[in-house]
Amino acid sequence: MTPAPLQYFTKDHAVSMTLRDYFAAQALTGAQIWDAVINGKNAQFSAGTEKLAEVAYAVADAMMKAREA
């Protein structure tokens, strides 16, 4: 079962976000904070932004799977 998208409004249009997107955003924030703690406050994710996005969605997918258990 796919969760219904969340919607919020900006100036003149609605933007949708799934629960998976929300989880990925939270994972992304956590990864950036972790990187800053380990490598200094101005750290850049060493594997690059594309890899960071892949990792964030991999964590989100694991969180979605855990919800089913």
C-alpha positions as CSV (number, residue, x, y, z in Angstrom):
1,M,0.0,0.0,0.0
2,T,1.4,3.4,-1.0
3,P,0.9,6.2,1.4
4,A,-1.1,9.2,0.1
5,P,1.0,12.2,-0.8
6,L,1.2,15.0,1.6
7,Q,0.5,18.4,0.1
8,Y,1.6,21.9,1.0
9,F,1.1,25.1,-0.8
10,T,3.5,27.7,-2.0
11,K,2.5,31.1,-3.6
12,D,0.2,29.7,-6.3
13,H,0.6,25.9,-6.5
14,A,0.6,22.8,-4.4
15,V,3.6,20.5,-4.0
16,S,3.3,16.9,-3.2
17,M,5.6,14.8,-1.0
18,T,5.2,11.1,-0.3
19,L,6.1,9.6,3.1
20,R,9.1,8.0,1.3
21,D,10.2,11.5,0.3
22,Y,9.8,12.8,3.8
23,F,11.9,9.9,5.2
24,A,14.6,10.5,2.6
25,A,14.7,14.2,3.6
26,Q,15.1,13.3,7.2
27,A,17.8,10.8,6.4
28,L,19.6,13.4,4.2
29,T,19.6,15.9,7.1
30,G,21.0,13.2,9.5
31,A,23.7,12.3,7.0
32,Q,24.7,15.9,6.6
33,I,24.9,16.4,10.3
34,W,26.9,13.2,10.8
35,D,29.3,14.3,8.1
36,A,29.7,17.7,9.8
37,V,30.4,16.0,13.2
38,I,33.0,13.6,11.7
39,N,34.7,15.9,9.2
40,G,34.1,19.4,10.5
41,K,31.3,21.9,10.3
42,N,32.0,22.9,6.6
43,A,32.3,19.3,5.4
44,Q,31.0,18.1,2.1
45,F,29.7,14.6,1.7
46,S,32.8,12.9,0.3
47,A,31.1,10.5,-2.1
48,G,29.2,13.4,-3.8
49,T,25.7,14.6,-3.8
50,E,24.3,11.9,-6.2
51,K,25.6,9.2,-3.8
52,L,24.1,11.2,-0.9
53,A,20.7,11.2,-2.5
54,E,21.0,7.4,-3.2
55,V,21.9,6.8,0.5
56,A,19.0,9.0,1.7
57,Y,16.5,7.0,-0.4
58,A,18.0,3.7,0.6
59,V,17.4,4.6,4.2
60,A,13.9,5.8,3.4
61,D,13.2,2.5,1.7
62,A,14.4,0.6,4.8
63,M,12.1,2.8,6.9
64,M,9.2,2.1,4.7
65,K,9.9,-1.7,4.9
66,A,10.2,-1.5,8.7
67,R,6.7,0.1,8.8
68,E,5.3,-3.0,7.2
69,A,6.7,-5.3,9.8
